[in-house]
């Protein structure tokens, strides 16, 4: 359904969307505290903020937080399968500019990105760097009026650093992904739980007793391995980094090259942020009935283009079977990030901390307008600490404070044994 300021699946879903957003808000008190302050201080008065994020109920709470701060917000998705149609409808019905629906074509994906760009943003918020790339490649004339932007995920930060390296980045970008609070709650705990959630909703398999191969033992891989282990799976990790592999070994997991793991795994989950970590050469040696899923940002991790040449049938929504040399290979979520394609992404509590980071990063950009270089920036540690304090407060937890004697001791070097 289209109107001047939106394209959504069905505007009649708005009421359900509002209920879901309210449920998310109940679990996001840390972000609501920031929203309350923004409503008083209006840090974004007269500004336009464009977002390309997964349009979920939690993202809607971020949109409302920025709007409470005075921003004129426009949003589209950052993955063709992740938008929640009821949430999109609720945002549109409440006057937010929104272009997104679940299952959108690649053509629509880029049309919608260009719709939010056409609102001439002063701040951009990305998850995966597509918005920044599109602006730099096709709308460079808009760059002088952009104060800066924020990036939500590891893959986006990698792309931004490549832009910075080539001196192609033309406005400052805050790597919200690199907040310690974001890594802990989102990449580690969030991806750990929601990846399994997506895989279970798509397939309803039992994890106990299965050999689950986790490709990549970064923040996300650690979370996925931890939760698969907790469900009784036997976990194998594949890695290309010696230290990460060592961590996996000492966390109690088997580590081996993919060539070997391919033959013995029952379930494979990619979380590397890299390309073609599962290739046809691996798939051909897999067991009949093997299940593949990806939770990395892009659908590049499994070689889907090669798999697409084999006969396919859809067994149930977002769960396909490919017939590869008489063996059945099952793929969840079309190889797109399984937690958002097949489930609802991270729980609201997780996104509260990630989006406290986004909200405070936008405020930081405004406060430092004109003073930041066009590079990738990490937020100061005090802001990250403030987010941790807000989340602890939301949980009703208190901590100790340093005594004067302790502060002095930690700043000194004279006192020994
Ligand atoms: N699904 C989600 O909701 C979600 C949430 C956060 C991040 N992400 C995405 O997940 C991906 C991983 O993020 P991260 O924060 O864990 O990154 P990370 O850099 O911490 O970890 C990636 C790991 O993969 C390893 N790796 C790279 N190539 C490999 C290969 N060929 N084989 C095996 N291992 C390999 C790296 O050595 C590294 O240890 C990124 O694409 C990120 O954007 C997804």
PDB file of N, CA and C and ligand atoms in Angstrom, residues 153-156 158 177 182-183 186-187 191 194-195 215-221 238-241 244 271-275 277 295-298 301 337 339-340 346, ligand 1:
ATOM      1  N   UNK A 153      26.328  -2.287  12.696  1.00  0.00           N
ATOM      2  CA  UNK A 153      26.848  -3.662  12.725  1.00  0.00           C
ATOM      3  C   UNK A 153      28.284  -3.809  12.231  1.00  0.00           C
ATOM      4  N   UNK A 154      28.881  -4.958  12.594  1.00  0.00           N
ATOM      5  CA  UNK A 154      30.293  -5.239  12.285  1.00  0.00           C
ATOM      6  C   UNK A 154      30.578  -5.123  10.795  1.00  0.00           C
ATOM      7  N   UNK A 155      29.720  -5.722   9.970  1.00  0.00           N
ATOM      8  CA  UNK A 155      29.938  -5.687   8.522  1.00  0.00           C
ATOM      9  C   UNK A 155      29.944  -4.242   8.010  1.00  0.00           C
ATOM     10  N   UNK A 156      29.043  -3.419   8.524  1.00  0.00           N
ATOM     11  CA  UNK A 156      29.003  -2.012   8.126  1.00  0.00           C
ATOM     12  C   UNK A 156      30.282  -1.287   8.518  1.00  0.00           C
ATOM     13  N   UNK A 158      33.208  -2.611   8.914  1.00  0.00           N
ATOM     14  CA  UNK A 158      34.294  -3.077   8.031  1.00  0.00           C
ATOM     15  C   UNK A 158      34.254  -2.308   6.705  1.00  0.00           C
ATOM     16  N   UNK A 177      28.342  -0.017  16.666  1.00  0.00           N
ATOM     17  CA  UNK A 177      28.619  -1.441  16.844  1.00  0.00           C
ATOM     18  C   UNK A 177      29.741  -1.688  17.848  1.00  0.00           C
ATOM     19  N   UNK A 182      27.061  -2.669  23.328  1.00  0.00           N
ATOM     20  CA  UNK A 182      26.400  -3.228  22.136  1.00  0.00           C
ATOM     21  C   UNK A 182      26.933  -4.636  21.869  1.00  0.00           C
ATOM     22  N   UNK A 183      28.245  -4.775  21.938  1.00  0.00           N
ATOM     23  CA  UNK A 183      28.844  -6.084  21.678  1.00  0.00           C
ATOM     24  C   UNK A 183      28.350  -7.145  22.654  1.00  0.00           C
ATOM     25  N   UNK A 186      24.146  -7.348  22.211  1.00  0.00           N
ATOM     26  CA  UNK A 186      23.605  -7.573  20.867  1.00  0.00           C
ATOM     27  C   UNK A 186      24.344  -8.695  20.144  1.00  0.00           C
ATOM     28  N   UNK A 187      25.630  -8.453  19.842  1.00  0.00           N
ATOM     29  CA  UNK A 187      26.362  -9.447  19.044  1.00  0.00           C
ATOM     30  C   UNK A 187      26.438 -10.786  19.788  1.00  0.00           C
ATOM     31  N   UNK A 191      22.518 -12.247  19.421  1.00  0.00           N
ATOM     32  CA  UNK A 191      22.663 -13.148  18.268  1.00  0.00           C
ATOM     33  C   UNK A 191      22.648 -14.596  18.730  1.00  0.00           C
ATOM     34  N   UNK A 194      18.774 -15.243  19.438  1.00  0.00           N
ATOM     35  CA  UNK A 194      17.806 -15.063  18.340  1.00  0.00           C
ATOM     36  C   UNK A 194      18.146 -15.898  17.104  1.00  0.00           C
ATOM     37  N   UNK A 195      19.426 -16.248  16.933  1.00  0.00           N
ATOM     38  CA  UNK A 195      19.786 -17.121  15.805  1.00  0.00           C
ATOM     39  C   UNK A 195      19.153 -18.493  15.994  1.00  0.00           C
ATOM     40  N   UNK A 215      30.466 -21.314  12.179  1.00  0.00           N
ATOM     41  CA  UNK A 215      31.561 -20.765  11.369  1.00  0.00           C
ATOM     42  C   UNK A 215      31.820 -19.338  11.814  1.00  0.00           C
ATOM     43  N   UNK A 216      32.973 -19.099  12.423  1.00  0.00           N
ATOM     44  CA  UNK A 216      33.331 -17.776  12.931  1.00  0.00           C
ATOM     45  C   UNK A 216      33.115 -17.724  14.428  1.00  0.00           C
ATOM     46  N   UNK A 217      34.187 -17.439  15.179  1.00  0.00           N
ATOM     47  CA  UNK A 217      34.075 -17.382  16.637  1.00  0.00           C
ATOM     48  C   UNK A 217      34.392 -15.968  17.118  1.00  0.00           C
ATOM     49  N   UNK A 218      33.705 -14.987  16.488  1.00  0.00           N
ATOM     50  CA  UNK A 218      33.766 -13.615  16.988  1.00  0.00           C
ATOM     51  C   UNK A 218      32.683 -13.453  18.039  1.00  0.00           C
ATOM     52  N   UNK A 219      32.244 -12.198  18.258  1.00  0.00           N
ATOM     53  CA  UNK A 219      31.229 -11.959  19.295  1.00  0.00           C
ATOM     54  C   UNK A 219      29.966 -12.766  19.018  1.00  0.00           C
ATOM     55  N   UNK A 220      29.509 -12.746  17.768  1.00  0.00           N
ATOM     56  CA  UNK A 220      28.265 -13.462  17.433  1.00  0.00           C
ATOM     57  C   UNK A 220      28.465 -14.971  17.541  1.00  0.00           C
ATOM     58  N   UNK A 221      29.555 -15.469  16.975  1.00  0.00           N
ATOM     59  CA  UNK A 221      29.820 -16.910  16.983  1.00  0.00           C
ATOM     60  C   UNK A 221      29.911 -17.454  18.400  1.00  0.00           C
ATOM     61  N   UNK A 238      34.666 -23.422  13.291  1.00  0.00           N
ATOM     62  CA  UNK A 238      35.698 -23.219  12.262  1.00  0.00           C
ATOM     63  C   UNK A 238      36.131 -21.760  12.331  1.00  0.00           C
ATOM     64  N   UNK A 239      37.383 -21.520  12.107  1.00  0.00           N
ATOM     65  CA  UNK A 239      37.944 -20.163  12.219  1.00  0.00           C
ATOM     66  C   UNK A 239      39.095 -19.975  11.232  1.00  0.00           C
ATOM     67  N   UNK A 240      39.468 -18.714  10.990  1.00  0.00           N
ATOM     68  CA  UNK A 240      40.678 -18.413  10.210  1.00  0.00           C
ATOM     69  C   UNK A 240      41.665 -17.620  11.075  1.00  0.00           C
ATOM     70  N   UNK A 241      41.215 -17.254  12.289  1.00  0.00           N
ATOM     71  CA  UNK A 241      42.048 -16.454  13.182  1.00  0.00           C
ATOM     72  C   UNK A 241      42.546 -17.345  14.326  1.00  0.00           C
ATOM     73  N   UNK A 244      41.134 -16.457  17.934  1.00  0.00           N
ATOM     74  CA  UNK A 244      39.706 -16.807  18.066  1.00  0.00           C
ATOM     75  C   UNK A 244      39.549 -18.324  18.173  1.00  0.00           C
ATOM     76  N   UNK A 271      28.536 -17.060  10.870  1.00  0.00           N
ATOM     77  CA  UNK A 271      28.537 -15.739  11.525  1.00  0.00           C
ATOM     78  C   UNK A 271      29.932 -15.125  11.382  1.00  0.00           C
ATOM     79  N   UNK A 272      30.412 -15.087  10.148  1.00  0.00           N
ATOM     80  CA  UNK A 272      31.784 -14.595   9.923  1.00  0.00           C
ATOM     81  C   UNK A 272      31.815 -13.162   9.398  1.00  0.00           C
ATOM     82  N   UNK A 273      30.733 -12.700   8.742  1.00  0.00           N
ATOM     83  CA  UNK A 273      30.782 -11.411   8.043  1.00  0.00           C
ATOM     84  C   UNK A 273      31.602 -11.532   6.767  1.00  0.00           C
ATOM     85  N   UNK A 274      31.923 -12.764   6.371  1.00  0.00           N
ATOM     86  CA  UNK A 274      32.771 -12.976   5.197  1.00  0.00           C
ATOM     87  C   UNK A 274      31.952 -13.626   4.072  1.00  0.00           C
ATOM     88  N   UNK A 275      32.601 -13.811   2.947  1.00  0.00           N
ATOM     89  CA  UNK A 275      31.905 -14.304   1.756  1.00  0.00           C
ATOM     90  C   UNK A 275      32.206 -15.784   1.506  1.00  0.00           C
ATOM     91  N   UNK A 277      31.778 -18.740   2.892  1.00  0.00           N
ATOM     92  CA  UNK A 277      32.468 -19.598   3.855  1.00  0.00           C
ATOM     93  C   UNK A 277      31.908 -21.026   3.785  1.00  0.00           C
ATOM     94  N   UNK A 295      23.728 -16.163  10.050  1.00  0.00           N
ATOM     95  CA  UNK A 295      23.296 -15.039  10.893  1.00  0.00           C
ATOM     96  C   UNK A 295      24.229 -13.851  10.735  1.00  0.00           C
ATOM     97  N   UNK A 296      25.132 -13.919   9.761  1.00  0.00           N
ATOM     98  CA  UNK A 296      25.966 -12.758   9.431  1.00  0.00           C
ATOM     99  C   UNK A 296      25.128 -11.747   8.664  1.00  0.00           C
ATOM    100  N   UNK A 297      25.623 -10.525   8.524  1.00  0.00           N
ATOM    101  CA  UNK A 297      24.767  -9.455   8.004  1.00  0.00           C
ATOM    102  C   UNK A 297      24.247  -9.696   6.590  1.00  0.00           C
ATOM    103  N   UNK A 298      25.132 -10.075   5.676  1.00  0.00           N
ATOM    104  CA  UNK A 298      24.692 -10.243   4.281  1.00  0.00           C
ATOM    105  C   UNK A 298      24.488 -11.713   3.934  1.00  0.00           C
ATOM    106  N   UNK A 301      27.389 -15.370   2.850  1.00  0.00           N
ATOM    107  CA  UNK A 301      28.218 -16.345   3.575  1.00  0.00           C
ATOM    108  C   UNK A 301      28.076 -17.765   3.016  1.00  0.00           C
ATOM    109  N   UNK A 337      20.084 -13.313   7.079  1.00  0.00           N
ATOM    110  CA  UNK A 337      20.256 -13.471   8.535  1.00  0.00           C
ATOM    111  C   UNK A 337      18.997 -14.056   9.191  1.00  0.00           C
ATOM    112  N   UNK A 339      17.928 -14.851  12.141  1.00  0.00           N
ATOM    113  CA  UNK A 339      17.189 -14.376  13.314  1.00  0.00           C
ATOM    114  C   UNK A 339      16.140 -13.332  12.937  1.00  0.00           C
ATOM    115  N   UNK A 340      16.415 -12.567  11.875  1.00  0.00           N
ATOM    116  CA  UNK A 340      15.448 -11.555  11.460  1.00  0.00           C
ATOM    117  C   UNK A 340      14.520 -12.072  10.365  1.00  0.00           C
ATOM    118  N   UNK A 346      16.612  -9.628  17.672  1.00  0.00           N
ATOM    119  CA  UNK A 346      16.932  -9.711  19.094  1.00  0.00           C
ATOM    120  C   UNK A 346      15.755  -9.305  19.971  1.00  0.00           C
TER     121      UNK A 346
HETATM  122  N1  LIG B   1      22.267 -11.606  13.135  1.00  0.00           N
HETATM  123  C1  LIG B   1      22.407 -10.498  13.836  1.00  0.00           C
HETATM  124  O1  LIG B   1      21.471  -9.989  14.443  1.00  0.00           O
HETATM  125  C2  LIG B   1      23.754  -9.867  13.934  1.00  0.00           C
HETATM  126  C3  LIG B   1      24.084  -9.068  15.057  1.00  0.00           C
HETATM  127  C4  LIG B   1      25.351  -8.503  15.122  1.00  0.00           C
HETATM  128  C5  LIG B   1      26.249  -8.719  14.080  1.00  0.00           C
HETATM  129  N2  LIG B   1      25.879  -9.460  12.993  1.00  0.00           N
HETATM  130  C6  LIG B   1      26.770  -9.743  11.856  1.00  0.00           C
HETATM  131  O2  LIG B   1      27.408 -10.997  12.134  1.00  0.00           O
HETATM  132  C7  LIG B   1      28.677 -11.041  11.489  1.00  0.00           C
HETATM  133  C8  LIG B   1      29.765 -11.347  12.530  1.00  0.00           C
HETATM  134  O3  LIG B   1      29.823 -10.288  13.474  1.00  0.00           O
HETATM  135  P1  LIG B   1      30.835 -10.335  14.729  1.00  0.00           P
HETATM  136  O4  LIG B   1      30.568  -9.088  15.495  1.00  0.00           O
HETATM  137  O5  LIG B   1      30.784 -11.650  15.395  1.00  0.00           O
HETATM  138  O6  LIG B   1      32.223 -10.186  13.936  1.00  0.00           O
HETATM  139  P2  LIG B   1      33.693 -10.572  14.460  1.00  0.00           P
HETATM  140  O7  LIG B   1      34.631  -9.858  13.562  1.00  0.00           O
HETATM  141  O8  LIG B   1      33.767 -10.385  15.932  1.00  0.00           O
HETATM  142  O9  LIG B   1      33.784 -12.157  14.183  1.00  0.00           O
HETATM  143  C9  LIG B   1      33.851 -12.747  12.919  1.00  0.00           C
HETATM  144  C10 LIG B   1      34.751 -13.970  13.065  1.00  0.00           C
HETATM  145  O10 LIG B   1      34.668 -14.726  11.845  1.00  0.00           O
HETATM  146  C11 LIG B   1      35.975 -15.208  11.545  1.00  0.00           C
HETATM  147  N3  LIG B   1      36.062 -15.528  10.126  1.00  0.00           N
HETATM  148  C12 LIG B   1      36.278 -14.716   9.068  1.00  0.00           C
HETATM  149  N4  LIG B   1      36.348 -15.419   7.927  1.00  0.00           N
HETATM  150  C13 LIG B   1      36.172 -16.723   8.274  1.00  0.00           C
HETATM  151  C14 LIG B   1      36.149 -17.944   7.535  1.00  0.00           C
HETATM  152  N5  LIG B   1      36.344 -17.958   6.209  1.00  0.00           N
HETATM  153  N6  LIG B   1      35.939 -19.102   8.214  1.00  0.00           N
HETATM  154  C15 LIG B   1      35.770 -19.111   9.560  1.00  0.00           C
HETATM  155  N7  LIG B   1      35.798 -17.980  10.318  1.00  0.00           N
HETATM  156  C16 LIG B   1      35.997 -16.805   9.678  1.00  0.00           C
HETATM  157  C17 LIG B   1      36.895 -14.065  11.978  1.00  0.00           C
HETATM  158  O11 LIG B   1      38.221 -14.529  12.171  1.00  0.00           O
HETATM  159  C18 LIG B   1      36.234 -13.595  13.252  1.00  0.00           C
HETATM  160  O12 LIG B   1      36.748 -14.239  14.401  1.00  0.00           O
HETATM  161  C19 LIG B   1      28.821  -9.681  10.803  1.00  0.00           C
HETATM  162  O13 LIG B   1      28.354  -9.779   9.485  1.00  0.00           O
HETATM  163  C20 LIG B   1      27.899  -8.783  11.607  1.00  0.00           C
HETATM  164  O14 LIG B   1      27.518  -7.643  10.904  1.00  0.00           O
HETATM  165  C21 LIG B   1      24.662 -10.056  12.918  1.00  0.00           C
END
